[in-house]
Coordinates of C-alpha atoms in Angstrom, one line a residue:
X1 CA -27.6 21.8 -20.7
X2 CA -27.3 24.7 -18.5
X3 CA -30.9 25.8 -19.5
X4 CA -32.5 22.7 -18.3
X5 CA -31.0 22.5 -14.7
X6 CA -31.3 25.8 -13.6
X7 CA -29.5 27.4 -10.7
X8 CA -31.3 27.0 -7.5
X9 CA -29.3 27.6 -5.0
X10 CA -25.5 29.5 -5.4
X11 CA -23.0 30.1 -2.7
X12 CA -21.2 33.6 -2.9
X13 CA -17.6 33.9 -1.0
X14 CA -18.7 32.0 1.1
X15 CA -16.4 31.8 4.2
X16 CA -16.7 29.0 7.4
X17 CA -13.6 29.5 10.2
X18 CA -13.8 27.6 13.1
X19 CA -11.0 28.3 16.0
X20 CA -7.6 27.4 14.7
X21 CA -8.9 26.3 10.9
X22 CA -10.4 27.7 7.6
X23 CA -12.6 25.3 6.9
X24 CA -14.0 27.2 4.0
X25 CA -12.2 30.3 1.8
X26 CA -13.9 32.6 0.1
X27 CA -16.6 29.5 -1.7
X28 CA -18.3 30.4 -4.7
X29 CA -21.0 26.9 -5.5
X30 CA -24.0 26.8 -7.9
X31 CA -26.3 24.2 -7.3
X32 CA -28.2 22.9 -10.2
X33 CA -32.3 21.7 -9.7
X34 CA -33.1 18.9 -11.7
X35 CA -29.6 17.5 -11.9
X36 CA -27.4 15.1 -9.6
X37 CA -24.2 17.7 -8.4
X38 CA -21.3 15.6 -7.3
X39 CA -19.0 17.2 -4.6
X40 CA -15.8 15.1 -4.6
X41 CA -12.2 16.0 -2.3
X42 CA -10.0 14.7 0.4
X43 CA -11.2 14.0 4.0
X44 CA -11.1 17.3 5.6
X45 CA -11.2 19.4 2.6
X46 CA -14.3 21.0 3.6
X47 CA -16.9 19.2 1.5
X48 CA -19.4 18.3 4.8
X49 CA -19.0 21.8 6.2
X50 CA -19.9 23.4 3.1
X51 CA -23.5 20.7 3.1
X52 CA -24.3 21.7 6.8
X53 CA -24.1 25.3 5.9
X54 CA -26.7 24.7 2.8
X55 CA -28.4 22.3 5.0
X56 CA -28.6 25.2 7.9
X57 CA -26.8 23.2 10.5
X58 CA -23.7 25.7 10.3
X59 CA -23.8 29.3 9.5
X60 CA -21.3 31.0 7.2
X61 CA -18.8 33.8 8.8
X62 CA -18.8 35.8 5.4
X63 CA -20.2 36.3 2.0
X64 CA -23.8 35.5 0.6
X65 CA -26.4 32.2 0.0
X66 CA -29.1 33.3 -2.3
X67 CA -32.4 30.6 -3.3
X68 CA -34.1 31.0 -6.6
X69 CA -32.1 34.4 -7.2
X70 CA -33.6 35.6 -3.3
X71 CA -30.7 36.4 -0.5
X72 CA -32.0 34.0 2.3
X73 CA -29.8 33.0 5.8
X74 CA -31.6 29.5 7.4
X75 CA -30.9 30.1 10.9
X76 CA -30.9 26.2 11.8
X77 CA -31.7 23.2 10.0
X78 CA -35.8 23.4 10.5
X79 CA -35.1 26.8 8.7
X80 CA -33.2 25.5 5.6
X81 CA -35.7 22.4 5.7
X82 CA -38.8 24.8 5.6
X83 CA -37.1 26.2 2.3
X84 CA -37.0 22.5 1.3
X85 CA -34.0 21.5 1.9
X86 CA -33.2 18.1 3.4
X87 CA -30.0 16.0 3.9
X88 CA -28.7 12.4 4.6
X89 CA -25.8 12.8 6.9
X90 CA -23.0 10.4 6.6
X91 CA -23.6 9.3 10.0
X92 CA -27.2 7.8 10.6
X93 CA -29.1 10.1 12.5
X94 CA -32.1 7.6 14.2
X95 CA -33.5 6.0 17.0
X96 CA -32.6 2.8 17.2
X97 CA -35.4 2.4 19.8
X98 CA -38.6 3.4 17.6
X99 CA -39.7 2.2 14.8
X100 CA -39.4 3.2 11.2
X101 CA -42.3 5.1 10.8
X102 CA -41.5 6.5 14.5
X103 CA -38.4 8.1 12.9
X104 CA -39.3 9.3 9.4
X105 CA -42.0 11.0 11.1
X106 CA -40.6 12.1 14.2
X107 CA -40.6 16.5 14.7
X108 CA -43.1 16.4 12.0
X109 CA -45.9 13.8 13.0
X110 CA -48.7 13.8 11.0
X111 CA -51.8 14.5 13.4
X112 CA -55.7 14.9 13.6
X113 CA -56.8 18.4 14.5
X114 CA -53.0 19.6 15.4
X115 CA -54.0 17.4 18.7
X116 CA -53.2 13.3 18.3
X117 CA -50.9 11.7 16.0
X118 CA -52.4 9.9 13.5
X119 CA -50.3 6.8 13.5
X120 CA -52.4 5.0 10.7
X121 CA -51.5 8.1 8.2
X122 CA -48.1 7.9 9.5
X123 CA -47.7 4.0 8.8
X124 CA -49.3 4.4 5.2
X125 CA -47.0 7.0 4.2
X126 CA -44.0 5.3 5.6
X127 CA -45.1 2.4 3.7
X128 CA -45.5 3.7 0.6
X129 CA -42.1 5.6 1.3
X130 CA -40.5 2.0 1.7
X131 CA -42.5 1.1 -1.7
X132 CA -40.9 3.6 -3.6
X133 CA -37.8 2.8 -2.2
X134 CA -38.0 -0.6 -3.5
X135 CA -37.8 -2.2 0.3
X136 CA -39.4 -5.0 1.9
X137 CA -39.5 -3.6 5.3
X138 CA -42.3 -3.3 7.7
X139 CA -42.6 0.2 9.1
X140 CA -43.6 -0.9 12.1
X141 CA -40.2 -2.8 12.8
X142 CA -37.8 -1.4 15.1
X143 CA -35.2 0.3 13.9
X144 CA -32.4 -1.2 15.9
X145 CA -33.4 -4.5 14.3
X146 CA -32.5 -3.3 10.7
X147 CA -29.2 -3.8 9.2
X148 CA -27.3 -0.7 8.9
X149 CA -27.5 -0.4 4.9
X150 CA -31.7 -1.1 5.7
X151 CA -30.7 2.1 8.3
X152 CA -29.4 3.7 5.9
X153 CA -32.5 3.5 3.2
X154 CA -34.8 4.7 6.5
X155 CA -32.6 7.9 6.8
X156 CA -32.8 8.5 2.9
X157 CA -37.2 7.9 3.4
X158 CA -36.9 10.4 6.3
X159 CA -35.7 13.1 4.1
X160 CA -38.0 12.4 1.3
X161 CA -41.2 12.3 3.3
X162 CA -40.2 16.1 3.7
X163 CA -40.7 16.4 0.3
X164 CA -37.1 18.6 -0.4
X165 CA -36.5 20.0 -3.2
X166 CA -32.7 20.3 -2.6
X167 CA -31.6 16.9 -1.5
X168 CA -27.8 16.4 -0.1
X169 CA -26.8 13.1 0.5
X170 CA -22.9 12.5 2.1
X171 CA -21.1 9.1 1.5
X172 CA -25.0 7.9 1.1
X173 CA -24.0 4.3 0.1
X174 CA -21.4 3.6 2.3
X175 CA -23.0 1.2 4.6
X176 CA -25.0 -0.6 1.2
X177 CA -25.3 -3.1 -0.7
X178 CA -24.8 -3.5 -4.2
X179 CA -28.3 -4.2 -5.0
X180 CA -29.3 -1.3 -2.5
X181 CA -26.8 1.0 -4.8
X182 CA -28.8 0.6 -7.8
X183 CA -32.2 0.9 -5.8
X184 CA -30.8 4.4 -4.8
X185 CA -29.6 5.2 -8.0
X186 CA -33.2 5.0 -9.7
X187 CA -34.9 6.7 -7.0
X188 CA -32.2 9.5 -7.8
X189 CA -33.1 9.6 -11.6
X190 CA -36.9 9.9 -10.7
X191 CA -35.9 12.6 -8.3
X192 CA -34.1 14.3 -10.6
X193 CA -37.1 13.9 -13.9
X194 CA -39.0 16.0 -10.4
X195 CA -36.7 18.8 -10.9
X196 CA -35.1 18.0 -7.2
X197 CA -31.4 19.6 -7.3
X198 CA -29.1 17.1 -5.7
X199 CA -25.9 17.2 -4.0
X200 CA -23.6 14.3 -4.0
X201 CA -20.7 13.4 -1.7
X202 CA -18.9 10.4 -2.3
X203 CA -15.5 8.6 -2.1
X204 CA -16.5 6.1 -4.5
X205 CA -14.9 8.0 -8.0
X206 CA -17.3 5.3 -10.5
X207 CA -20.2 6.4 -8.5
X208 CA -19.8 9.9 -9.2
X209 CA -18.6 9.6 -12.9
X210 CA -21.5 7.6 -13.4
X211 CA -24.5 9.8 -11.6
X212 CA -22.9 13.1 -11.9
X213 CA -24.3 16.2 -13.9
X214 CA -21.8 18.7 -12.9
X215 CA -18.9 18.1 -10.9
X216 CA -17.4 20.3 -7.9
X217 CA -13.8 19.8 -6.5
X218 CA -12.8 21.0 -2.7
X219 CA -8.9 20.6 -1.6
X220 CA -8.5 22.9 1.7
X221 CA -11.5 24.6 1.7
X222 CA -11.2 26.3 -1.8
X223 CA -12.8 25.3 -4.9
X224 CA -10.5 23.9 -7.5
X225 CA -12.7 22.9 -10.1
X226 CA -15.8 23.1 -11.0
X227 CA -17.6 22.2 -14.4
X228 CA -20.3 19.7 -16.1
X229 CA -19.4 16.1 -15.9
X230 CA -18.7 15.5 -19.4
X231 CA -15.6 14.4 -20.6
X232 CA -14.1 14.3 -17.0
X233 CA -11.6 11.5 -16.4
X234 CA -9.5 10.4 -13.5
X235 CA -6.5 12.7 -14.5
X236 CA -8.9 15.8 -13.8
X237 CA -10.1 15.0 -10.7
X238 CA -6.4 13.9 -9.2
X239 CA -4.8 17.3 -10.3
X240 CA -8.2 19.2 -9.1
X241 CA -8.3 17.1 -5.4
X242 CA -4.3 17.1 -4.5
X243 CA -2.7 19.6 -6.8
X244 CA 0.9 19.8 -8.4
X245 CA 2.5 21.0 -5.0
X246 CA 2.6 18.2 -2.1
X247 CA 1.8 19.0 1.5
X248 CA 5.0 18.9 3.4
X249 CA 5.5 16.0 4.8
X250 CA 8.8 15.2 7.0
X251 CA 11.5 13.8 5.7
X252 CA 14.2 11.9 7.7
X253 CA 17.5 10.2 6.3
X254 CA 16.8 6.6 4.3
X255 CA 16.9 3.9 6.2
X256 CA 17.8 -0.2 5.0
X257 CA 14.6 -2.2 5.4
X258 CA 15.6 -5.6 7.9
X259 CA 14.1 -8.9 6.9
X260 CA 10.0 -9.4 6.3
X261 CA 8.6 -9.4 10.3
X262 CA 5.5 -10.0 9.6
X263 CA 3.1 -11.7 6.9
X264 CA -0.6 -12.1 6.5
X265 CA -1.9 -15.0 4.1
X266 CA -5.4 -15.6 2.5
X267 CA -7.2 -13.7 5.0
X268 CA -11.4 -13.7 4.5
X269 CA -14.1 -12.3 6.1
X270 CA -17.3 -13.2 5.1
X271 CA -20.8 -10.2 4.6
X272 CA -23.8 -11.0 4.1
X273 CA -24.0 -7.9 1.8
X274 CA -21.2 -8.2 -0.2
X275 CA -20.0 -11.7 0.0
X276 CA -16.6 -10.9 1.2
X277 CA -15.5 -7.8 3.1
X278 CA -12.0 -9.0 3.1
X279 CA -11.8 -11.6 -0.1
X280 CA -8.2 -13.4 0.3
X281 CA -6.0 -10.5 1.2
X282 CA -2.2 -11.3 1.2
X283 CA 0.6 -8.9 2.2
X284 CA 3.9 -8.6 4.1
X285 CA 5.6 -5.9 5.8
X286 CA 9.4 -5.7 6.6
X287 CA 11.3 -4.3 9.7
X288 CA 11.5 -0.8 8.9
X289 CA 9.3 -0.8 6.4
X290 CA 6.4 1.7 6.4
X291 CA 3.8 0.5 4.2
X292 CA 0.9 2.7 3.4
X293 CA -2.6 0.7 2.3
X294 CA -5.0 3.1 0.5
X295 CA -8.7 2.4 -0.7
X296 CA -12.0 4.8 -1.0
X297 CA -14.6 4.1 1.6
X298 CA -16.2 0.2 1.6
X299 CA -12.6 -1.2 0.1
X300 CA -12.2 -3.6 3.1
X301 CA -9.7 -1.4 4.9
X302 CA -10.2 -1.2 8.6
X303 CA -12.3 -4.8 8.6
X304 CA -8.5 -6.3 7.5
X305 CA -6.8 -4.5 10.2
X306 CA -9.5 -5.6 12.5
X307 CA -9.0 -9.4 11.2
X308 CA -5.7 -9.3 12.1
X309 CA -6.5 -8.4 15.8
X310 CA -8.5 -10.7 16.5
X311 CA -11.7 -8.9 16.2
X312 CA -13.7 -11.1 14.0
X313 CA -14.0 -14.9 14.8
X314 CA -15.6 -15.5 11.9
X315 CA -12.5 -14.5 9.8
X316 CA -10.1 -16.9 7.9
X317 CA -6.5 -16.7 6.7
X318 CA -3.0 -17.4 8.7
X319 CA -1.1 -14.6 10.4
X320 CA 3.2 -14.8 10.6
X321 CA 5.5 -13.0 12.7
X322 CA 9.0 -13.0 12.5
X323 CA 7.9 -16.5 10.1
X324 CA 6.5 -18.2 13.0
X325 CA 2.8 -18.9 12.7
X326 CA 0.1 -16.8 15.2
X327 CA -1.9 -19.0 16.6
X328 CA -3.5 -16.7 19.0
X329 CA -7.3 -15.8 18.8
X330 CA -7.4 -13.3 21.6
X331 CA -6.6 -9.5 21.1
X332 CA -4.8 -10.0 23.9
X333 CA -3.2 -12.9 22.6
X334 CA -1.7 -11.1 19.7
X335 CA -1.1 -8.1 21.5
X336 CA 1.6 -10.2 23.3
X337 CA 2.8 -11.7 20.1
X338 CA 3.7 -8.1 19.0
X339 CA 0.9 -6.8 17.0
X340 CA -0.3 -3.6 18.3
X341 CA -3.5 -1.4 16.5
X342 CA -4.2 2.6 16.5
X343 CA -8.1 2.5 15.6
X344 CA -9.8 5.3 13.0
X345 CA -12.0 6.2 15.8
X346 CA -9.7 6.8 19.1
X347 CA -12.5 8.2 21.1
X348 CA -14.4 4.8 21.1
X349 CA -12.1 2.4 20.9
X350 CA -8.6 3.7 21.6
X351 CA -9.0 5.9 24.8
X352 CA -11.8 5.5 27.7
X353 CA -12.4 9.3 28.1
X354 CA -13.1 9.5 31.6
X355 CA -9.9 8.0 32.5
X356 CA -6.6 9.6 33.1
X357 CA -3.6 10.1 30.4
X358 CA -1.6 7.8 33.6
X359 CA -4.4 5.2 33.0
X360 CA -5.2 5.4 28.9
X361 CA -0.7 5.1 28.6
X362 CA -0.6 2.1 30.5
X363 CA -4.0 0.0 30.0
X364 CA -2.5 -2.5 27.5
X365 CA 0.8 -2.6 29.7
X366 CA -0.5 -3.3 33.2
X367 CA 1.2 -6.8 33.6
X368 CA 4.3 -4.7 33.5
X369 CA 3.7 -2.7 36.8
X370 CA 2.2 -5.6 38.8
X371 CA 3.9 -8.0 41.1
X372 CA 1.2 -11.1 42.1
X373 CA -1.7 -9.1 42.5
X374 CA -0.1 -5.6 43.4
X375 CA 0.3 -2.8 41.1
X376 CA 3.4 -0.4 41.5
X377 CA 1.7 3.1 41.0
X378 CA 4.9 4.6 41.3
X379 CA 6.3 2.2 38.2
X380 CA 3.3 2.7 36.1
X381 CA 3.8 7.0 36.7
X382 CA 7.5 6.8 35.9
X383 CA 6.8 4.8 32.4
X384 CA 3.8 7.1 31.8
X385 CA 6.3 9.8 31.9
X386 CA 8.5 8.8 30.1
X387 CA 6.6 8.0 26.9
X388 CA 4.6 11.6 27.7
X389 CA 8.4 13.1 26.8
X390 CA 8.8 10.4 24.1
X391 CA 6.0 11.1 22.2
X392 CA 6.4 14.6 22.8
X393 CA 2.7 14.9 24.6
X394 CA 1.7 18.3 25.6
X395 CA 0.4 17.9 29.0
X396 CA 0.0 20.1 32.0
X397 CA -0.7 16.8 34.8
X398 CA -0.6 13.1 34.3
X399 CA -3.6 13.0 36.3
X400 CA -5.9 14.6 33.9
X401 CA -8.7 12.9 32.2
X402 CA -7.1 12.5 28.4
X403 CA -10.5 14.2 27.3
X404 CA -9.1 17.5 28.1
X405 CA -6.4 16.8 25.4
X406 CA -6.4 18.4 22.1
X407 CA -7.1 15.9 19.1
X408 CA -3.8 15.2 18.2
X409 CA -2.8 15.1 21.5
X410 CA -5.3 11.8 22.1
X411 CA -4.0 10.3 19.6
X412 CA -0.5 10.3 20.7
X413 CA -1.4 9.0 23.9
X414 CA -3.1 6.4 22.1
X415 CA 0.1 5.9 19.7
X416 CA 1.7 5.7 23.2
X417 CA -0.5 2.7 24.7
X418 CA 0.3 0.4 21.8
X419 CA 4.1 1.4 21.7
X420 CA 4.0 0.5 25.7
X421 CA 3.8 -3.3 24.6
X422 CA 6.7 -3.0 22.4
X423 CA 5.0 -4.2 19.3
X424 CA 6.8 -5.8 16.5
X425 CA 4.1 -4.6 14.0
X426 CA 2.4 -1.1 14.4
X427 CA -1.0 -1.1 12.7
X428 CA -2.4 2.1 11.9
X429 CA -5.7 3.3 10.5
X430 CA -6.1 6.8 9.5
X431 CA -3.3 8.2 11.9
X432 CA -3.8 11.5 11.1
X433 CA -8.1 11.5 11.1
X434 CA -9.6 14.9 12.7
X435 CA -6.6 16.4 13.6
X436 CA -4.5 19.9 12.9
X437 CA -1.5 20.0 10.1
X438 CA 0.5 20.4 13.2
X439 CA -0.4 17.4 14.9
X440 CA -0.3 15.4 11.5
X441 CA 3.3 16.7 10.7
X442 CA 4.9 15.4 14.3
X443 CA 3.0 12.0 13.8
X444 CA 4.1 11.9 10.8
X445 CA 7.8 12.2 12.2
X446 CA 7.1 9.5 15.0
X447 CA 6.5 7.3 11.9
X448 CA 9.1 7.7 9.9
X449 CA 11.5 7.8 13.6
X450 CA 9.8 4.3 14.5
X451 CA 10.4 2.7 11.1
X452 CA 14.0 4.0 11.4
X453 CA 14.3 2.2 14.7
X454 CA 13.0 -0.9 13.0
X455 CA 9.0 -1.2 13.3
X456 CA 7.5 -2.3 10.9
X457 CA 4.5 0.1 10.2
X458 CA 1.5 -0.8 8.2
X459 CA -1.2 2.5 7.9
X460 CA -4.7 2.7 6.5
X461 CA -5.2 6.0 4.8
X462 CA -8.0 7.4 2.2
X463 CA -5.9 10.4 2.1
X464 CA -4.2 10.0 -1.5
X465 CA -1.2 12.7 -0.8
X466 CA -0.4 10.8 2.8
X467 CA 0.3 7.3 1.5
X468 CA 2.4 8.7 -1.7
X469 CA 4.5 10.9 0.6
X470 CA 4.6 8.5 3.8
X471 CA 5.1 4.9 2.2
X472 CA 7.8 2.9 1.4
X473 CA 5.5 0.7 -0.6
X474 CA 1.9 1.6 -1.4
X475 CA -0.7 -1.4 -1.6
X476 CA -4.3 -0.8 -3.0
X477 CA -7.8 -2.6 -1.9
X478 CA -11.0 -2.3 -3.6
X479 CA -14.1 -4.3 -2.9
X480 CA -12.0 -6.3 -0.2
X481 CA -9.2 -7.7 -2.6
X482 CA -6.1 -6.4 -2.9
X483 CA -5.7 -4.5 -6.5
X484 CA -2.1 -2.7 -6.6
X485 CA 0.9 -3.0 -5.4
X486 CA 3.4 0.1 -6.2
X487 CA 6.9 1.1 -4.8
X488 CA 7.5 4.7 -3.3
X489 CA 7.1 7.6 -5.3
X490 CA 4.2 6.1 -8.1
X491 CA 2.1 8.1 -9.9
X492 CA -1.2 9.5 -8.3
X493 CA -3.1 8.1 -11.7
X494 CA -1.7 4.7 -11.1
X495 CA -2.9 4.3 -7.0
X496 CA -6.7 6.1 -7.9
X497 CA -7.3 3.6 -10.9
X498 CA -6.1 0.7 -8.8
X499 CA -8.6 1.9 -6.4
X500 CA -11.5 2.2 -8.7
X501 CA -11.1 -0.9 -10.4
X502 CA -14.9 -0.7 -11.9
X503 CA -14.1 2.8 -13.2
X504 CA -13.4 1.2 -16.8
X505 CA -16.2 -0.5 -17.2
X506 CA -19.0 2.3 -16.0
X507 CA -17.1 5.3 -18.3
X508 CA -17.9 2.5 -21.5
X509 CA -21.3 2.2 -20.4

């Protein structure tokens, strides 16, 4: 098998450190032409650092990259793409403004003597691009009037009008449909019968086990495994991503759990893509009670949490607190009925960055500081304060902008905000995204402290180590319903096969 997909590309101790991490130690990769190679691990293990240095967006600190058995360095991304190598980056790298052909083309526009674009070439090409792709789209539409998983299909035509013969493609079905999938899928199988080596980063385990050739496995920035694809199972690839040996998470003394505090029931959310992005989720959360909800990318996640807010009026279901119904609608409506949300992305919408840590503490809390129509600067500084040495926020002035804080700094402030309101429930998704072990370790401790004092926590993790270590009970989506439900301490096995719930039926195929 090894004689048909050659090496084309190989990695030798290869080495990445930016200031305060290792992204990547001592990295040895073969990439196989002709062959689909799936690169699977953790968020944060190293697996998009390792595609931008093949991809020549990043540089390695040490060791070698050789291409068809030639040492070669690609000093940028043009470089590596003159080579012919192209990648699909997880997030959509377009103009919404243009159109599609504008964008596949744009930095390399076709043109008549070197002088004026020929847009007619350009649109043919696109065209046929969107042929081959299977998609009925006009590539003279603006690109801000596709759907993202259309986006998504432009971004993929983009890199194969530069005709690569290394392909990487991270998370490249995240934002499609299921149809779109197995579009993707077959242009993948023609690319590989054209000897193109492909890389494959995805979440989404029956993806991989289905497309995958060979199979590469990152955990902290070391290789843990790496082999063909046949015969791997789930068991392999749990041992390979987290290990035997847990990361240290903090431990505090048990506490009782109080009575359930809070209850969702039935709740839907209608997509046009998939039917339902939420499909009739039910769960319930205690005082005290941290419980952990884990799903790959796509399982419905962060668009539950988001129901729950408030933040889709289209959604369906009934919300309980304490056993009395929410009738709210508003955020702020249910921020005031005790329901208070960390976001995955803090930076857009957890913190306005050009505001102070003073302002970013207290934005959800103002009514607390204001008399009629005046607000007490003086109250507002002295609460700020207070939850700075609460939270344990390393600051040098209130008065900073909170974009001078260190990741994990940002998000404390923005655990902070919420806590200001004195929530009942504390929703969290992916706490502990983009920052240091540090950081993770002392949010990690606020958790467990709050749950002590009788929150009730619910957290949204795709980290699989986080939610065994963390949770008091461990619940499971997949394709927007809810698939497991297991008490602390279950078996990593059990969670990833609740998680993959298709897995079954593609390994028969």
């Amino acid at each position: 098998m090894t004689d048909a997909h050659p090496i084309g590309l190989s990695i030798r101790s290869g080495s990445k450190v930016y200031p305060g991490t290792q992204a990547l130690k001592n990295v040895d990769f073969d990439l196989r032409m002709g062959a689909v190679n799936v690169l699977v691990g953790e968020n944060g293990a190293g697996k998009s650092t390792l595609m931008k240095i093949i991809a020549g967006v990043e540089q390695l600190n040490g060791g070698t990259i050789e291409l068809d058995g030639k040492p070669v360095v690609f000093g940028d991304k043009s470089d590596a793409a003159r080579h012919g190598v192209g990648i699909v980056f997880q997030e959509l790298n377009l103009f919404p403004n243009l159109t599609v052909t504008e964008n596949i083309f744009i930095g390399r526009e076709k043109t008549r003597a070197r002088v004026h674009i020929d847009r007619a070439a350009q649109t043919e090409a696109a065209r046929a691009l969107m042929k081959r792709l299977e998609q009925d789209i006009d590539p003279e539409t603006p690109l801000g009037n596709l759907r993202i998983g259309q986006q998504q299909i432009v971004e993929i035509a983009k890199a194969l009008a530069e005709n690569a013969r290394i392909l990487i493609l991270d998370e490249p079905t995240s934002a499609l449909s299921a149809a779109e999938v197995e579009v993707l899928f077959r242009v993948i199988t023609d690319l590989k019968r054209q000897g193109v080596g492909i890389v494959y980063i995805s979440h989404r385990l029956e993806e991989l086990i289905r497309i995958g050739d060979y199979i590469t496995v990152l955990r902290d920035g070391v290789i843990t495994g790496s082999r063909s694809m046949a015969g791997v199972d789930i068991p392999w690839i749990v041992s390979n991503m987290i290990g035997s040996s847990s990361k240290e998470f903090p431990k505090t003394v048990e506490h009782s759990l109080g009575e359930e505090v809070f209850r969702v029931e039935n709740i839907c959310l209608p997509s046009p893509a998939v039917g339902y992005a939420v499909d009739h989720m039910s769960l319930s959360v205690r005082a005290g009670e941290i419980v952990g909800l884990y799903g790959l990318m796509g399982a419905g996640r962060t668009e539950l949490l988001e129901c729950i807010m408030a933040q889709h009026p289209n959604a369906t279901g009934q919300l309980f607190i304490g056993g009395e119904p929410v009738r709210e609608k508003s955020v702020s409506g249910r921020i005031r009925r005790g329901l208070a949300l960390i976001p995955e992305d803090r930076k857009r919408d957890g913190l306005v960055q050009i505001m102070t840590i003073r302002e970013n503490l207290t934005l959800s809390s103002l009514g607390d500081f204001t008399r009629f129509i005046h607000l007490s600067l003086k109250q507002e500084a002295a609460k700020a304060t207070e939850f700075v040495k609460r939270m344990a926020i390393k600051i040098a002035s209130l008065e900073h902008p909170v974009s001078s804080l260190s990741g994990g700094n940002q998000q404390k402030v923005v655990i902070g905000k919420a806590l200001m309101t004195r929530p009942k429930i504390l929703l969290m998704d992916e706490p502990s995204r983009g920052i240091d072990i540090g950081a993770k370790a002392e949010i990690f401790r606020t958790m467990r402290r709050l749950a002590a004092e009788g929150l009730g926590i619910l957290f949204v993790t795709s980290d699989l180590e986080e939610v065994l270590a963390l949770s008091d009970r461990i619940l499971v989506m997949a394709n927007g319903k809810l698939t497991g439900s297991f008490p602390s301490g279950a078996e990593a096995s059990a969670v990833i096969s609740a998680a993959t719930p298709n897995l079954s039926r593609v390994e028969t195929q």
